[in-house]
mmCIF file of C-alpha atoms in Angstrom:
data_model
loop_
_atom_site.group_PDB
_atom_site.id
_atom_site.type_symbol
_atom_site.label_atom_id
_atom_site.label_comp_id
_atom_site.label_asym_id
_atom_site.label_seq_id
_atom_site.Cartn_x
_atom_site.Cartn_y
_atom_site.Cartn_z
ATOM 1 C CA MET A 38 -16.606 -18.128 18.547
ATOM 2 C CA MET A 39 -15.840 -21.492 16.987
ATOM 3 C CA ASN A 40 -17.570 -24.571 18.416
ATOM 4 C CA SER A 41 -15.336 -27.288 19.894
ATOM 5 C CA PRO A 42 -16.398 -30.871 20.629
ATOM 6 C CA LEU A 43 -16.580 -31.803 24.295
ATOM 7 C CA ASP A 44 -13.245 -33.110 25.527
ATOM 8 C CA PRO A 45 -13.495 -36.797 26.537
ATOM 9 C CA VAL A 46 -11.517 -36.136 29.715
ATOM 10 C CA ALA A 47 -14.198 -33.692 30.904
ATOM 11 C CA THR A 48 -17.120 -36.021 30.177
ATOM 12 C CA ALA A 49 -16.805 -38.098 33.375
ATOM 13 C CA ARG A 50 -16.586 -35.026 35.608
ATOM 14 C CA LEU A 51 -19.539 -33.289 33.974
ATOM 15 C CA ALA A 52 -21.611 -36.473 34.233
ATOM 16 C CA GLU A 53 -21.559 -35.978 38.014
ATOM 17 C CA ALA A 54 -22.755 -32.367 37.828
ATOM 18 C CA GLY A 55 -26.350 -33.363 38.548
ATOM 19 C CA LYS A 56 -25.391 -34.752 41.952
ATOM 20 C CA VAL A 57 -23.367 -31.917 43.469
ATOM 21 C CA PHE A 58 -22.720 -28.627 41.675
ATOM 22 C CA THR A 59 -19.357 -26.873 41.763
ATOM 23 C CA SER A 60 -18.940 -23.121 41.479
ATOM 24 C CA ASP A 61 -16.440 -20.321 41.951
ATOM 25 C CA LEU A 62 -19.232 -17.909 42.907
ATOM 26 C CA THR A 63 -18.949 -16.059 46.188
ATOM 27 C CA VAL A 64 -21.783 -16.503 48.678
ATOM 28 C CA ASP A 65 -23.159 -13.060 47.774
ATOM 29 C CA GLU A 66 -23.071 -13.875 44.054
ATOM 30 C CA PHE A 67 -24.721 -17.246 44.640
ATOM 31 C CA VAL A 68 -27.589 -15.699 46.612
ATOM 32 C CA LEU A 69 -28.169 -12.873 44.119
ATOM 33 C CA LEU A 70 -28.166 -15.179 41.096
ATOM 34 C CA GLU A 71 -30.621 -17.493 42.851
ATOM 35 C CA THR A 72 -32.823 -14.462 43.549
ATOM 36 C CA ALA A 73 -32.666 -13.620 39.837
ATOM 37 C CA GLY A 74 -33.833 -17.157 39.025
ATOM 38 C CA PHE A 75 -30.547 -18.888 38.106
ATOM 39 C CA GLU A 76 -29.174 -22.122 39.552
ATOM 40 C CA PRO A 77 -25.501 -23.174 39.237
ATOM 41 C CA LEU A 78 -24.829 -26.409 37.361
ATOM 42 C CA GLY A 79 -21.074 -26.757 37.601
ATOM 43 C CA LEU A 80 -17.671 -25.214 37.092
ATOM 44 C CA VAL A 81 -16.683 -25.287 33.426
ATOM 45 C CA MET A 82 -13.269 -24.665 31.960
ATOM 46 C CA GLY A 83 -11.122 -24.806 28.860
ATOM 47 C CA THR A 84 -7.399 -24.607 28.186
ATOM 48 C CA SER A 85 -4.970 -24.269 25.310
ATOM 49 C CA VAL A 86 -1.182 -24.670 25.389
ATOM 50 C CA TYR A 87 0.181 -22.911 22.343
ATOM 51 C CA HIS A 88 3.514 -22.467 20.615
ATOM 52 C CA ILE A 89 4.108 -18.962 19.248
ATOM 53 C CA GLY A 90 5.581 -18.969 15.759
ATOM 54 C CA TRP A 91 8.444 -16.860 14.446
ATOM 55 C CA GLN A 92 7.555 -13.337 13.380
ATOM 56 C CA PRO A 93 9.878 -11.226 11.208
ATOM 57 C CA GLN A 94 10.038 -7.563 12.216
ATOM 58 C CA ARG A 95 11.180 -4.420 10.434
ATOM 59 C CA ARG A 96 12.952 -2.175 12.915
ATOM 60 C CA GLN A 97 12.026 1.110 11.225
ATOM 61 C CA GLN A 98 8.372 0.201 10.511
ATOM 62 C CA SER A 99 5.332 0.535 12.801
ATOM 63 C CA GLU A 100 2.956 -2.313 11.903
ATOM 64 C CA GLU A 101 0.810 -5.113 13.242
ATOM 65 C CA LEU A 102 2.602 -8.437 13.650
ATOM 66 C CA GLY A 103 0.080 -10.854 12.184
ATOM 67 C CA VAL A 104 1.757 -14.097 13.247
ATOM 68 C CA LEU A 105 1.819 -13.034 16.905
ATOM 69 C CA THR A 106 -1.680 -11.554 16.836
ATOM 70 C CA GLY A 107 -3.012 -14.770 15.353
ATOM 71 C CA ALA A 108 -1.270 -16.948 17.932
ATOM 72 C CA MET A 109 -2.616 -14.996 20.891
ATOM 73 C CA TYR A 110 -6.110 -14.776 19.436
ATOM 74 C CA THR A 111 -6.319 -18.461 18.505
ATOM 75 C CA ALA A 112 -5.040 -19.676 21.879
ATOM 76 C CA ARG A 113 -7.659 -17.584 23.679
ATOM 77 C CA GLU A 114 -10.415 -18.794 21.351
ATOM 78 C CA ASN A 115 -9.402 -22.434 21.859
ATOM 79 C CA ALA A 116 -9.724 -22.097 25.633
ATOM 80 C CA MET A 117 -13.025 -20.202 25.427
ATOM 81 C CA SER A 118 -14.623 -22.628 22.961
ATOM 82 C CA ARG A 119 -13.719 -25.640 25.128
ATOM 83 C CA MET A 120 -15.294 -23.967 28.145
ATOM 84 C CA GLN A 121 -18.344 -23.231 25.984
ATOM 85 C CA ALA A 122 -18.587 -26.901 24.950
ATOM 86 C CA GLU A 123 -18.676 -27.979 28.608
ATOM 87 C CA ALA A 124 -21.496 -25.515 29.373
ATOM 88 C CA ASP A 125 -23.496 -26.643 26.328
ATOM 89 C CA SER A 126 -23.111 -30.277 27.390
ATOM 90 C CA LEU A 127 -24.787 -29.368 30.701
ATOM 91 C CA GLN A 128 -27.616 -27.691 28.758
ATOM 92 C CA ALA A 129 -26.793 -24.472 30.572
ATOM 93 C CA ASP A 130 -28.326 -21.116 29.781
ATOM 94 C CA GLY A 131 -25.032 -19.378 30.346
ATOM 95 C CA ILE A 132 -21.619 -19.082 31.948
ATOM 96 C CA VAL A 133 -21.104 -16.356 34.548
ATOM 97 C CA GLY A 134 -17.965 -14.942 36.131
ATOM 98 C CA VAL A 135 -15.764 -15.935 33.176
ATOM 99 C CA ARG A 136 -12.031 -15.513 33.842
ATOM 100 C CA LEU A 137 -9.550 -15.738 30.988
ATOM 101 C CA GLN A 138 -5.978 -16.030 32.260
ATOM 102 C CA TRP A 139 -2.593 -16.877 30.799
ATOM 103 C CA ARG A 140 0.763 -18.151 31.983
ATOM 104 C CA ARG A 141 4.064 -19.038 30.416
ATOM 105 C CA HIS A 142 4.271 -22.775 29.949
ATOM 106 C CA GLY A 143 7.417 -24.815 30.466
ATOM 107 C CA ALA A 144 10.960 -23.624 29.955
ATOM 108 C CA SER A 145 10.469 -21.953 26.570
ATOM 109 C CA PRO A 146 9.164 -18.355 26.470
ATOM 110 C CA GLU A 147 7.485 -19.269 23.181
ATOM 111 C CA HIS A 148 5.053 -21.605 24.978
ATOM 112 C CA ILE A 149 1.978 -20.106 26.650
ATOM 113 C CA GLU A 150 -1.206 -21.471 28.161
ATOM 114 C CA PHE A 151 -4.603 -19.767 28.253
ATOM 115 C CA ILE A 152 -7.196 -20.953 30.783
ATOM 116 C CA ALA A 153 -10.901 -20.010 30.698
ATOM 117 C CA VAL A 154 -13.031 -20.733 33.787
ATOM 118 C CA GLY A 155 -16.607 -19.892 34.769
ATOM 119 C CA THR A 156 -19.782 -21.243 36.389
ATOM 120 C CA ALA A 157 -22.480 -22.732 34.153
ATOM 121 C CA VAL A 158 -26.002 -21.680 35.203
ATOM 122 C CA ARG A 159 -29.597 -22.426 34.180
ATOM 123 C CA PHE A 160 -32.683 -20.197 34.347
ATOM 124 C CA VAL A 161 -34.991 -22.313 36.508
ATOM 125 C CA ALA A 162 -38.377 -20.903 35.503
ATOM 126 C CA GLN A 163 -37.792 -21.238 31.758
ATOM 127 C CA PRO A 164 -34.675 -23.194 30.796
ATOM 128 C CA GLY A 165 -33.250 -21.971 27.506
ATOM 129 C CA ARG A 166 -34.705 -18.477 27.692
ATOM 130 C CA PHE A 167 -31.355 -16.752 28.159
ATOM 131 C CA ARG A 168 -29.350 -18.737 25.622
ATOM 132 C CA ARG A 169 -27.755 -16.923 22.718
ATOM 133 C CA PRO A 170 -29.682 -16.445 19.470
ATOM 134 C CA ASP A 171 -27.678 -19.362 18.000
ATOM 135 C CA GLY A 172 -28.828 -21.693 20.804
ATOM 136 C CA HIS A 173 -25.541 -21.848 22.730
ATOM 137 C CA ALA A 174 -25.064 -20.846 26.355
ATOM 138 C CA PHE A 175 -24.157 -17.193 26.878
ATOM 139 C CA SER A 176 -20.805 -16.299 28.439
ATOM 140 C CA SER A 177 -20.148 -13.287 30.648
ATOM 141 C CA HIS A 178 -17.298 -11.972 32.761
ATOM 142 C CA LEU A 179 -19.696 -9.932 34.916
ATOM 143 C CA SER A 180 -19.925 -10.592 38.641
ATOM 144 C CA GLY A 181 -23.058 -12.070 40.187
ATOM 145 C CA GLN A 182 -24.027 -8.626 41.454
ATOM 146 C CA ASP A 183 -23.695 -7.103 37.990
ATOM 147 C CA MET A 184 -25.623 -10.001 36.427
ATOM 148 C CA TYR A 185 -28.475 -9.409 38.869
ATOM 149 C CA LYS A 186 -28.641 -5.706 38.043
ATOM 150 C CA LEU A 187 -28.373 -6.396 34.309
ATOM 151 C CA ALA A 188 -31.343 -8.779 34.441
ATOM 152 C CA ARG A 189 -33.391 -6.185 36.315
ATOM 153 C CA THR A 190 -32.842 -3.645 33.532
ATOM 154 C CA GLY A 191 -34.215 -5.996 30.858
ATOM 155 C CA TYR A 192 -30.883 -7.001 29.329
ATOM 156 C CA ALA A 193 -29.221 -10.381 29.011
ATOM 157 C CA PRO A 194 -25.587 -11.270 28.289
ATOM 158 C CA VAL A 195 -24.775 -12.802 24.929
ATOM 159 C CA ALA A 196 -21.064 -13.574 24.861
ATOM 160 C CA PHE A 197 -17.692 -12.706 26.312
ATOM 161 C CA VAL A 198 -16.100 -10.846 23.398
ATOM 162 C CA LEU A 199 -12.513 -9.802 22.857
ATOM 163 C CA GLY A 200 -10.079 -8.219 20.455
ATOM 164 C CA ASN A 201 -6.314 -8.049 20.332
ATOM 165 C CA CYS A 202 -3.462 -6.647 18.314
ATOM 166 C CA VAL A 203 0.269 -7.313 18.617
ATOM 167 C CA TYR A 204 2.050 -4.266 17.261
ATOM 168 C CA HIS A 205 5.631 -3.258 16.537
ATOM 169 C CA VAL A 206 6.599 0.363 17.230
ATOM 170 C CA ALA A 207 9.231 1.750 14.885
ATOM 171 C CA ALA A 208 12.548 2.618 16.471
ATOM 172 C CA GLN A 209 13.392 6.287 16.157
ATOM 173 C CA GLY A 210 16.578 7.451 14.532
ATOM 174 C CA PHE A 211 19.636 8.939 16.204
ATOM 175 C CA VAL A 212 18.852 12.486 15.050
ATOM 176 C CA GLN A 213 15.305 12.327 16.468
ATOM 177 C CA THR A 214 16.592 10.939 19.767
ATOM 178 C CA LEU A 215 19.212 13.668 19.977
ATOM 179 C CA GLY A 216 16.591 16.349 19.287
ATOM 180 C CA GLN A 217 14.443 15.148 22.210
ATOM 181 C CA MET A 218 17.155 15.243 24.822
ATOM 182 C CA GLY A 219 16.275 17.568 27.687
ATOM 183 C CA ARG A 220 12.954 18.630 26.085
ATOM 184 C CA ASN A 221 9.265 18.126 26.768
ATOM 185 C CA ILE A 222 8.106 16.746 23.424
ATOM 186 C CA GLU A 223 5.646 14.157 22.144
ATOM 187 C CA MET A 224 7.001 10.956 20.624
ATOM 188 C CA PRO A 225 4.696 10.683 17.590
ATOM 189 C CA GLN A 226 5.561 7.165 16.463
ATOM 190 C CA TRP A 227 4.701 5.791 19.909
ATOM 191 C CA THR A 228 1.495 7.831 20.169
ATOM 192 C CA GLN A 229 0.311 6.699 16.762
ATOM 193 C CA ALA A 230 1.297 3.067 17.314
ATOM 194 C CA TYR A 231 -0.660 2.780 20.546
ATOM 195 C CA TYR A 232 -3.613 4.542 18.940
ATOM 196 C CA ASP A 233 -3.567 2.195 15.942
ATOM 197 C CA ALA A 234 -3.264 -0.932 18.107
ATOM 198 C CA ARG A 235 -6.183 0.166 20.297
ATOM 199 C CA GLU A 236 -8.391 0.862 17.286
ATOM 200 C CA ILE A 237 -7.628 -2.531 15.726
ATOM 201 C CA ALA A 238 -8.356 -4.389 18.979
ATOM 202 C CA MET A 239 -11.549 -2.411 19.649
ATOM 203 C CA SER A 240 -12.864 -2.978 16.132
ATOM 204 C CA ARG A 241 -12.320 -6.736 16.488
ATOM 205 C CA MET A 242 -14.191 -6.863 19.788
ATOM 206 C CA GLN A 243 -17.053 -4.857 18.285
ATOM 207 C CA ALA A 244 -17.152 -7.189 15.262
ATOM 208 C CA GLU A 245 -17.568 -10.185 17.590
ATOM 209 C CA ALA A 246 -20.489 -8.468 19.345
ATOM 210 C CA GLU A 247 -22.151 -7.683 16.019
ATOM 211 C CA ARG A 248 -21.607 -11.280 14.848
ATOM 212 C CA ASP A 249 -23.442 -12.538 17.943
ATOM 213 C CA ARG A 250 -26.326 -10.095 17.343
ATOM 214 C CA ALA A 251 -25.707 -8.069 20.487
ATOM 215 C CA THR A 252 -26.734 -4.432 20.887
ATOM 216 C CA GLY A 253 -23.830 -3.331 23.092
ATOM 217 C CA VAL A 254 -20.810 -4.307 25.171
ATOM 218 C CA VAL A 255 -20.578 -3.622 28.910
ATOM 219 C CA GLY A 256 -17.769 -3.939 31.433
ATOM 220 C CA VAL A 257 -15.070 -3.283 28.836
ATOM 221 C CA THR A 258 -11.504 -3.591 30.124
ATOM 222 C CA PHE A 259 -8.212 -3.215 28.306
ATOM 223 C CA GLU A 260 -4.526 -3.668 28.878
ATOM 224 C CA ALA A 261 -1.258 -3.189 27.033
ATOM 225 C CA SER A 262 1.458 -5.805 27.602
ATOM 226 C CA GLU A 263 5.010 -6.103 26.349
ATOM 227 C CA TRP A 264 5.048 -9.899 26.743
ATOM 228 C CA ILE A 265 8.225 -11.535 25.373
ATOM 229 C CA TRP A 266 8.787 -9.851 22.030
ATOM 230 C CA GLY A 267 11.155 -7.025 22.817
ATOM 231 C CA GLU A 268 11.039 -3.408 23.889
ATOM 232 C CA HIS A 269 9.416 -2.129 20.686
ATOM 233 C CA THR A 270 6.635 -4.718 20.548
ATOM 234 C CA MET A 271 3.454 -4.802 22.620
ATOM 235 C CA GLU A 272 -0.006 -6.337 22.641
ATOM 236 C CA PHE A 273 -3.177 -4.356 23.136
ATOM 237 C CA TYR A 274 -6.007 -6.546 24.470
ATOM 238 C CA VAL A 275 -9.624 -5.550 25.107
ATOM 239 C CA SER A 276 -12.601 -7.590 26.355
ATOM 240 C CA GLY A 277 -16.148 -7.194 27.630
ATOM 241 C CA THR A 278 -19.594 -8.803 27.761
ATOM 242 C CA ALA A 279 -21.892 -8.319 24.772
ATOM 243 C CA VAL A 280 -25.543 -7.826 25.766
ATOM 244 C CA ARG A 281 -29.010 -7.668 24.187
ATOM 245 C CA ARG A 282 -32.434 -6.567 25.409
ATOM 246 C CA VAL A 283 -34.835 -9.396 26.278
ATOM 247 C CA GLY A 284 -37.533 -7.654 28.323
ATOM 248 C CA GLU A 285 -38.798 -4.513 29.981
ATOM 249 C CA PRO A 286 -36.688 -2.852 32.678
ATOM 250 C CA ASN A 287 -37.463 -3.324 36.349
ATOM 251 C CA PRO A 288 -34.827 -1.080 37.894
ATOM 252 C CA VAL A 289 -33.420 -1.650 41.332
ATOM 253 C CA THR A 290 -34.600 0.951 43.847
ATOM 254 C CA PRO A 291 -32.042 1.521 46.600
ATOM 255 C CA ASP A 292 -33.320 1.471 50.178
ATOM 256 C CA PRO A 293 -32.018 4.225 52.475
ATOM 257 C CA VAL A 294 -30.035 2.993 55.467
ATOM 258 C CA LEU A 295 -30.346 5.064 58.616
ATOM 259 C CA GLY A 296 -27.852 4.819 61.422
ATOM 260 C CA PHE A 297 -28.913 5.189 65.009
#
């Protein structure tokens, strides 16, 4: 992830973080993270309003649409890096409960906004212990409960990683459409297009994890969206939390609950 300078508008708010912390953690998450040794420092966020450029498309060709892929990827990265800058300014060990959301912005469908939000935390006993190998605060979309269990197994989050691919699916010809009428039959161009888009997105997420020297990615989620580009164009998006081992496991032992 690229490093962004701290936005001047956020400086005044973050300067007050030492007085009263802000957090979007639930009460359960707050208690569990405190039990695991983390204290919240403040709510951190980043945003990016982005204009999507024009992308030529070939109707009969299945292919990635590089202009659209780049726009979606860059807008997400802008929002994430600005959130990261806020956490680093607080000298946080990490950001937990990261949410990356989008919305259409203004009247034009070509304008979108990505918003990244999370809670910056610090490891009380040894500040800095859980930071990434490059010295920056980790980022994770895991819940407080999952963070607690992850720490007990000897792993630590490294970074919220993602991959995406905007892909155009070739339109089938009239003869092929006619041959499918009334029949159970696979539509090969659609099958292959979705498979290709998934593989491209997954490989990009994995490359981010490798770049950040993680050993795995947990909590992976994915979605396919049609967005605004027409019936033969879709985006495949995948994300998760990259992790690395930092200690020996101390697994959670469940206690039996007996009803009377």
